[in-house]
CSV table of C-alpha atoms in Angstrom, one decimal:
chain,number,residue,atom,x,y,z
F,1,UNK,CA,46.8,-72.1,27.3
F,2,UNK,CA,45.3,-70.8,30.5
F,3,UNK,CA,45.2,-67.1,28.7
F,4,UNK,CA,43.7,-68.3,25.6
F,5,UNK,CA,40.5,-70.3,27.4
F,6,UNK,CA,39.9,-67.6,30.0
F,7,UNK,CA,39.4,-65.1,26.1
F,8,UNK,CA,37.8,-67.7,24.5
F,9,UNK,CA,35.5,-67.7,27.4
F,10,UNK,CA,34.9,-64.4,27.8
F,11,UNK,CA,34.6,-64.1,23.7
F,12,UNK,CA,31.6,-66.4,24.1
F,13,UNK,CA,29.6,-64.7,27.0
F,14,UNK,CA,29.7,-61.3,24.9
F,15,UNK,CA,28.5,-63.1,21.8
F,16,UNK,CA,25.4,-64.8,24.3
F,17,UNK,CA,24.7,-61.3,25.8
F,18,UNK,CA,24.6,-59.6,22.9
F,19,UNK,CA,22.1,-62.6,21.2
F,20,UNK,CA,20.0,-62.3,23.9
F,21,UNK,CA,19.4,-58.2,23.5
F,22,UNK,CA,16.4,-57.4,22.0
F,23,UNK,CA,16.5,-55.9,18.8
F,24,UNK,CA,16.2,-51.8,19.0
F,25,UNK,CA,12.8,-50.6,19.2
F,26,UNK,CA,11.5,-48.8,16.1
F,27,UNK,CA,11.4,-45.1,16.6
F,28,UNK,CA,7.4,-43.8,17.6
F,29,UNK,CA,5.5,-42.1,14.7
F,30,UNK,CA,5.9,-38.5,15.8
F,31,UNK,CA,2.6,-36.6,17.0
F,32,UNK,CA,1.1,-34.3,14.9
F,33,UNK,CA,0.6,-30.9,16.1
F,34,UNK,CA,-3.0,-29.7,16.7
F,35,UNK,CA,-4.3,-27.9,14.0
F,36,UNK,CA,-6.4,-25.8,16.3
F,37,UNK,CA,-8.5,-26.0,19.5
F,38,UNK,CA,-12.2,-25.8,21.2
F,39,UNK,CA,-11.5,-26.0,24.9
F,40,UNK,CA,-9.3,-22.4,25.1
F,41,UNK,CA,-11.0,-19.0,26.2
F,42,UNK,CA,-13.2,-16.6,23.9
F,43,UNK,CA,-10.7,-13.5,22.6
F,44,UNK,CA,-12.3,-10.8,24.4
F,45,UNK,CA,-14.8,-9.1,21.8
F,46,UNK,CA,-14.9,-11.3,19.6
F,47,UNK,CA,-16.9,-14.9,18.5
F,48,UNK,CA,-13.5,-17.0,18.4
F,49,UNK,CA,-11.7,-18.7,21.0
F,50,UNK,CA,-8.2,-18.7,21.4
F,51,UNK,CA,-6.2,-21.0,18.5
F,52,UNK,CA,-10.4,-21.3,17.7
F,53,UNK,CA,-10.0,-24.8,15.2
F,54,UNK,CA,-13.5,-23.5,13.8
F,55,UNK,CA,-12.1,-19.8,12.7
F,56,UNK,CA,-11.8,-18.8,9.3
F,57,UNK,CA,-8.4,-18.9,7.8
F,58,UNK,CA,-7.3,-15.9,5.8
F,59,UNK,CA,-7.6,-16.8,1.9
F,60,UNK,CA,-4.4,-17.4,0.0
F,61,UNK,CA,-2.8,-14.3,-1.7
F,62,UNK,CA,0.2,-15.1,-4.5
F,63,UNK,CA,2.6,-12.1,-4.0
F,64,UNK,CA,4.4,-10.7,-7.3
F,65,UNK,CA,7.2,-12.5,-8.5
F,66,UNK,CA,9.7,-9.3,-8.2
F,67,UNK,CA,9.5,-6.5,-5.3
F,68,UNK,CA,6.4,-4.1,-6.5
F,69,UNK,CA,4.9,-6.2,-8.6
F,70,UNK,CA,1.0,-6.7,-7.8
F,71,UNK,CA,0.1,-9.2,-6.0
F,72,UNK,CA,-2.9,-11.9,-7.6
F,73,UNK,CA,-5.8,-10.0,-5.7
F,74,UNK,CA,-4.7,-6.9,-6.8
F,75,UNK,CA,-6.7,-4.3,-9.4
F,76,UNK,CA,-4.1,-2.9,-11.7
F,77,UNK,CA,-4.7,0.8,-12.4
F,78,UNK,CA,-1.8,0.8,-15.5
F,79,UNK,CA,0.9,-2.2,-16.5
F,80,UNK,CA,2.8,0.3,-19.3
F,81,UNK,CA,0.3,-0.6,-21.3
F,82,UNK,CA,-2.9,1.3,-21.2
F,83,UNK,CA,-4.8,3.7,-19.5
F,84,UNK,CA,-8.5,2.1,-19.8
F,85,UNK,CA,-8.8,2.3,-15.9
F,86,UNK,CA,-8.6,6.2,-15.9
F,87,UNK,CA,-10.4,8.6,-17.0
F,88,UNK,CA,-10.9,11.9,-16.6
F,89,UNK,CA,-13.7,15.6,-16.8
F,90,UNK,CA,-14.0,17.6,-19.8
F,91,UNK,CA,-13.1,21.0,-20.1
F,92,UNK,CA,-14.8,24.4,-22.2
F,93,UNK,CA,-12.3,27.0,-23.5
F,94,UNK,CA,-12.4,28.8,-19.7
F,95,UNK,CA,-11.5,26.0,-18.0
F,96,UNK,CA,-14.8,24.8,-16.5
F,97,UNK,CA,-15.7,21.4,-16.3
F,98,UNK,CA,-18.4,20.4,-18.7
F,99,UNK,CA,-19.8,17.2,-17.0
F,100,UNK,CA,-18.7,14.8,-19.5
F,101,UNK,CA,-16.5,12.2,-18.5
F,102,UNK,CA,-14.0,11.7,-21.5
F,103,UNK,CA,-10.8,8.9,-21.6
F,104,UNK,CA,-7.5,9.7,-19.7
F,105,UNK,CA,-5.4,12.0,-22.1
F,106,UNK,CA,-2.2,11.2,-20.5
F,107,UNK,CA,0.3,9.5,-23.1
F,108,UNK,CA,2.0,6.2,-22.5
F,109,UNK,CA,5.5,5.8,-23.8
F,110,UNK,CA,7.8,3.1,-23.1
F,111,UNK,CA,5.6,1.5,-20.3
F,112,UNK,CA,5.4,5.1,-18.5
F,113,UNK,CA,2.1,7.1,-18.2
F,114,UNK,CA,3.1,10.8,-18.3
F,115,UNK,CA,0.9,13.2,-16.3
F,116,UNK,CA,-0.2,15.8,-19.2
F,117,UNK,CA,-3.6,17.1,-20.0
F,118,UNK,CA,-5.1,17.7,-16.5
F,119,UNK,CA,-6.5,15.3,-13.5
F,120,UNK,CA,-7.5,12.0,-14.2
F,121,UNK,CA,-9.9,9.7,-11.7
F,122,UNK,CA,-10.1,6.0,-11.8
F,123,UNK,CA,-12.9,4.4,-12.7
F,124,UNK,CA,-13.9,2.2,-9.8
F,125,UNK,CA,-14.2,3.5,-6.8
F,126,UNK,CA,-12.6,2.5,-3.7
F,127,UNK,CA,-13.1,3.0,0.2
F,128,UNK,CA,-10.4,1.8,2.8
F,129,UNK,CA,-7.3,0.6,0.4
F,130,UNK,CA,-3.7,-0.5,0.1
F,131,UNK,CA,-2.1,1.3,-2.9
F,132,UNK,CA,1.1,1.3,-4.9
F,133,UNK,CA,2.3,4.0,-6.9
F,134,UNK,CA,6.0,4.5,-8.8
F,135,UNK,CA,6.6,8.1,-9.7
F,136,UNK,CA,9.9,10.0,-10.9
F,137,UNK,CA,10.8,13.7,-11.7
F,138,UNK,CA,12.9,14.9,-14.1
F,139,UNK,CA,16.0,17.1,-12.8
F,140,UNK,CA,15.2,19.6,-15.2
F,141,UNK,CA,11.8,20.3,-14.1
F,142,UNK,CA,11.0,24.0,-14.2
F,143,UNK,CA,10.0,26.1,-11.3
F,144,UNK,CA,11.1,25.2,-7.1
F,145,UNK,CA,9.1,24.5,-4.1
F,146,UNK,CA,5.0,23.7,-5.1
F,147,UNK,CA,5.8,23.9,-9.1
F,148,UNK,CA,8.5,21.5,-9.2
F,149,UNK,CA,7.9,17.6,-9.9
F,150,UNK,CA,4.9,17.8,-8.1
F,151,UNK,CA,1.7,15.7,-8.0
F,152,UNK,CA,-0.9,14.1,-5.6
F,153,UNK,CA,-2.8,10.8,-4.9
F,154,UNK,CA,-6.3,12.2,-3.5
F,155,UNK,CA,-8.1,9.2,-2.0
F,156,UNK,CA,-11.5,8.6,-2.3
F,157,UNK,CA,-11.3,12.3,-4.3
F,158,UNK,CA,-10.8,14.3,-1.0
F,159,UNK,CA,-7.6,13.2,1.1
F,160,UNK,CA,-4.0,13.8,-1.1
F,161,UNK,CA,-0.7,12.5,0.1
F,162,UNK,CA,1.6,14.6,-1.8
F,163,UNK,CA,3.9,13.6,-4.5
F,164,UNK,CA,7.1,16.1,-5.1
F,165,UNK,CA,10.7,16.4,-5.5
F,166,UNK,CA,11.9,17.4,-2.4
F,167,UNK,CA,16.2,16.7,-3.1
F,168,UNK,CA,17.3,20.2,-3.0
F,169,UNK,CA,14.4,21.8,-3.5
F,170,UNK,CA,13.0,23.9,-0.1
F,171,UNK,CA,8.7,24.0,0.2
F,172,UNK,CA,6.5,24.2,3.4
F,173,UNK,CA,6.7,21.0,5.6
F,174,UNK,CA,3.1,19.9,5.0
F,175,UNK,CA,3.4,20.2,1.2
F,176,UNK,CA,6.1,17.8,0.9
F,177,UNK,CA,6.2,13.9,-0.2
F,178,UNK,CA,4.5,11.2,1.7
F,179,UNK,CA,3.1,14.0,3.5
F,180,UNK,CA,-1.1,14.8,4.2
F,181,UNK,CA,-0.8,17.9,2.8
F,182,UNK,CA,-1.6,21.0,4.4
F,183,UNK,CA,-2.1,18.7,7.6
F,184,UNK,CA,0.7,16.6,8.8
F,185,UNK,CA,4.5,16.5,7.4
F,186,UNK,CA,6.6,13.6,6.8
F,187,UNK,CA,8.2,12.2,9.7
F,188,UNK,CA,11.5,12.4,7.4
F,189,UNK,CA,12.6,13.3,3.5
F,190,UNK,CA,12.6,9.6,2.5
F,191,UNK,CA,12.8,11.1,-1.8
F,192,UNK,CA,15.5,10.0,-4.3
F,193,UNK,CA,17.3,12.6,-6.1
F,194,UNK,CA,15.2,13.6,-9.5
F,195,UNK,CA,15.3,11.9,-12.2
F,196,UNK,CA,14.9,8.3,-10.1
F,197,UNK,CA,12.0,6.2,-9.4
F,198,UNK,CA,10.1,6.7,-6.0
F,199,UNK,CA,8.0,4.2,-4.6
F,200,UNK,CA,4.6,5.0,-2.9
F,201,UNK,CA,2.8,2.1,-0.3
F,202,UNK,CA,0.4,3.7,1.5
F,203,UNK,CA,-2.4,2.1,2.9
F,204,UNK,CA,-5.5,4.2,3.8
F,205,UNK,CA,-8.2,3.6,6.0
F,206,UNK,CA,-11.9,5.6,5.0
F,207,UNK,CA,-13.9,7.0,7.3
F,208,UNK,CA,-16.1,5.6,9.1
F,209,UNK,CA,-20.4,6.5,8.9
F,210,UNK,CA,-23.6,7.0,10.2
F,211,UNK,CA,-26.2,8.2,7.8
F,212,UNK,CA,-23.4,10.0,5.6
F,213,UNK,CA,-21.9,11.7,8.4
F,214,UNK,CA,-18.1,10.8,9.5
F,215,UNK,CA,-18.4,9.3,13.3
F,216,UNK,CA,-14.5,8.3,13.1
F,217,UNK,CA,-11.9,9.6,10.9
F,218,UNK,CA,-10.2,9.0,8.0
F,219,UNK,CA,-6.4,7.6,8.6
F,220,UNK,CA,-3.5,7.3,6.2
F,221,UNK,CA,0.1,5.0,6.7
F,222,UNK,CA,2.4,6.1,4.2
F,223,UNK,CA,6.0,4.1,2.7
F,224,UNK,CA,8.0,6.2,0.6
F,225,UNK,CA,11.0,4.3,-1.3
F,226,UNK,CA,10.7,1.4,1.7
F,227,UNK,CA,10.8,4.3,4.7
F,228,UNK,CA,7.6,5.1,6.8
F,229,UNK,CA,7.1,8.5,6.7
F,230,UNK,CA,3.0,8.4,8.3
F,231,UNK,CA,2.2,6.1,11.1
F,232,UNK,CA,-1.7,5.7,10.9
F,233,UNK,CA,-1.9,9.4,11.0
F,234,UNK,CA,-5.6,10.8,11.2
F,235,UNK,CA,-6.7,12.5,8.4
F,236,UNK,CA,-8.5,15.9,9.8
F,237,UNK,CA,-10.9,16.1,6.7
F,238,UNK,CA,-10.4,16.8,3.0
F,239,UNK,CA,-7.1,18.7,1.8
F,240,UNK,CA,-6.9,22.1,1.0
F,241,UNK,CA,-5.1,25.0,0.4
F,242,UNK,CA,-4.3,27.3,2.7
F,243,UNK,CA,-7.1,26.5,4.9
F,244,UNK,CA,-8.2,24.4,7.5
F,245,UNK,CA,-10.5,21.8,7.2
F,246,UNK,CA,-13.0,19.3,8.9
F,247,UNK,CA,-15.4,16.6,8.4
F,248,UNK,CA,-19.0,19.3,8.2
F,249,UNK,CA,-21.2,17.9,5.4
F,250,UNK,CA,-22.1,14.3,4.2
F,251,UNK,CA,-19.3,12.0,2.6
F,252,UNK,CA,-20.0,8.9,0.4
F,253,UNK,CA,-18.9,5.1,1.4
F,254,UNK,CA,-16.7,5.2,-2.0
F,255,UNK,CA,-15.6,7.1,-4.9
F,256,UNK,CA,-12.7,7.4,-7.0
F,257,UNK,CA,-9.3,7.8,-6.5
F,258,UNK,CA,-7.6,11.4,-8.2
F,259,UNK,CA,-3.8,11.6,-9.4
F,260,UNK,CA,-3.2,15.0,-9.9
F,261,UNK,CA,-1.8,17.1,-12.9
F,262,UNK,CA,-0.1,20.4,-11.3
F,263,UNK,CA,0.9,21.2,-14.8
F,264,UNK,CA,4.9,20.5,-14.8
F,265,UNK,CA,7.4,20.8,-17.4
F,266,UNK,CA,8.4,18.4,-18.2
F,267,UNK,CA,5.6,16.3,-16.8
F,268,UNK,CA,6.0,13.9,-13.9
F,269,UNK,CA,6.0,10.0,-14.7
F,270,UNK,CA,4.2,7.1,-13.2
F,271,UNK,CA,4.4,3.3,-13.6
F,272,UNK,CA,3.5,0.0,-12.0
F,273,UNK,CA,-0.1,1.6,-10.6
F,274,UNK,CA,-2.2,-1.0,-8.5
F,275,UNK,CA,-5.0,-1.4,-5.8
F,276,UNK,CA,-6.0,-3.5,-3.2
F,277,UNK,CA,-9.4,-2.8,-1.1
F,278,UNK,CA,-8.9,-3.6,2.1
């Protein structure tokens, strides 16, 4: 009996103790985090302050809904369907250019623009730019080294980044892909075997002005198939063949970009061609 009061007893405490706890407080609405600051140090150079609450965010850009596709500020060159954004120079019977601008006479099958019936230009023009560019050989292609699957993306109508199959097929190091050609090769042989799609990113960066004259270099970073073959490489003037070059003369803020037709047979492809300025 003794047992049983001295449990009883002890029963009852815990039961008074635990009425007499306060219930558990309610858990504290969490902080929010600051969405910026005024009271932090000006970046050197610059206007803003450090985490500057009053600084411009960057616009909202909706990337494409598959890898390659162009993103919702971007100014699609061709889809597969047309090529209304090209155009290219008439020719007389010798080969001379006649200084009439006529339609791109490349042919579009199947969604692919086929390089055939000489250089074509786009119509805007464009200064510093990010640019993507699908291309493919075919492994049948007549000729080796400089008259075999090749091509060329001449920015702003002056600065190429050549576009050639290089599986198996020995050229000069500055005339190969992703490279500034007759300037700077490659830093590797990033090409697919021919007869599959490369992929070109490149972004390029104009040259800078002063009354028409170039006061800072032209600069090029190139992707080829996903690999970085040119890491903001200077561009030592327009390209040429088999000379060196330089920035002498006057050069315009913008002007068309150039894909090259180096007459291949069977032609070189292209698809999924867009623009962004930068």
């Amino acid at each position: 009996m003794k047992i049983i009061a001295s449990t009883l007893a002890f029963a009852l405490t815990g039961i008074a103790a635990f009425a007499a706890d306060p219930k558990p407080a309610a858990p504290a609405a969490e902080k929010p985090s600051p969405i910026g600051y005024s009271d932090t140090p000006v970046i050197p150079g610059t206007q803003w302050k450090v985490h500057d609450i009053d600084r411009p965010r960057p616009n909202a850009v909706a990337p494409g809904e598959k890898p390659g596709a162009p993103p919702s500020d971007a100014i699609v060159i061709f889809d597969g369907t047309n090529t209304d954004a090209l155009q290219a120079k008439e020719k007389d019977a010798k080969g001379k250019e006649t200084g009439k601008i006529i339609p791109c006479p490349w042919p579009v099958d199947s969604g692919v623009m086929m390089i055939s019936g000489g250089d074509c230009w786009t119509k805007q023009e464009f200064a510093s730019c990010q640019l993507h560019l699908e291309w493919m050989s075919e492994p049948n292609t007549k000729g080796n080294s400089q008259k075999k699957g090749n091509a060329g993306v001449f920015f702003m109508d002056r600065y190429e980044s050549q576009m050639l199959d290089c599986d198996n097929n020995p050229t000069y190091a500055d005339g190969m892909t992703g490279g500034v050609y007759g300037q700077t090769p490659p830093l590797v042989n990033a090409v697919r075997p021919a007869g599959q799609w490369q992929v070109y990113d490149i972004i390029f960066t104009a040259p800078k002005l002063e009354g028409g004259k170039v006061v800072e270099p032209a600069y090029i970073t190139t992707f080829v198939n996903g690999i970085c073959v040119q890491n903001h490489t200077k561009i030592m003037g327009p390209t040429k063949h088999k000379q060196v070059t330089d920035y002498t003369g006057e050069f315009p803020e913008k002007a068309p970009i150039r894909i090259q037709d180096h007459k291949n047979d069977p032609p070189v492809r292209l698809r999924n061609v867009w623009i962004r300025p930068l």
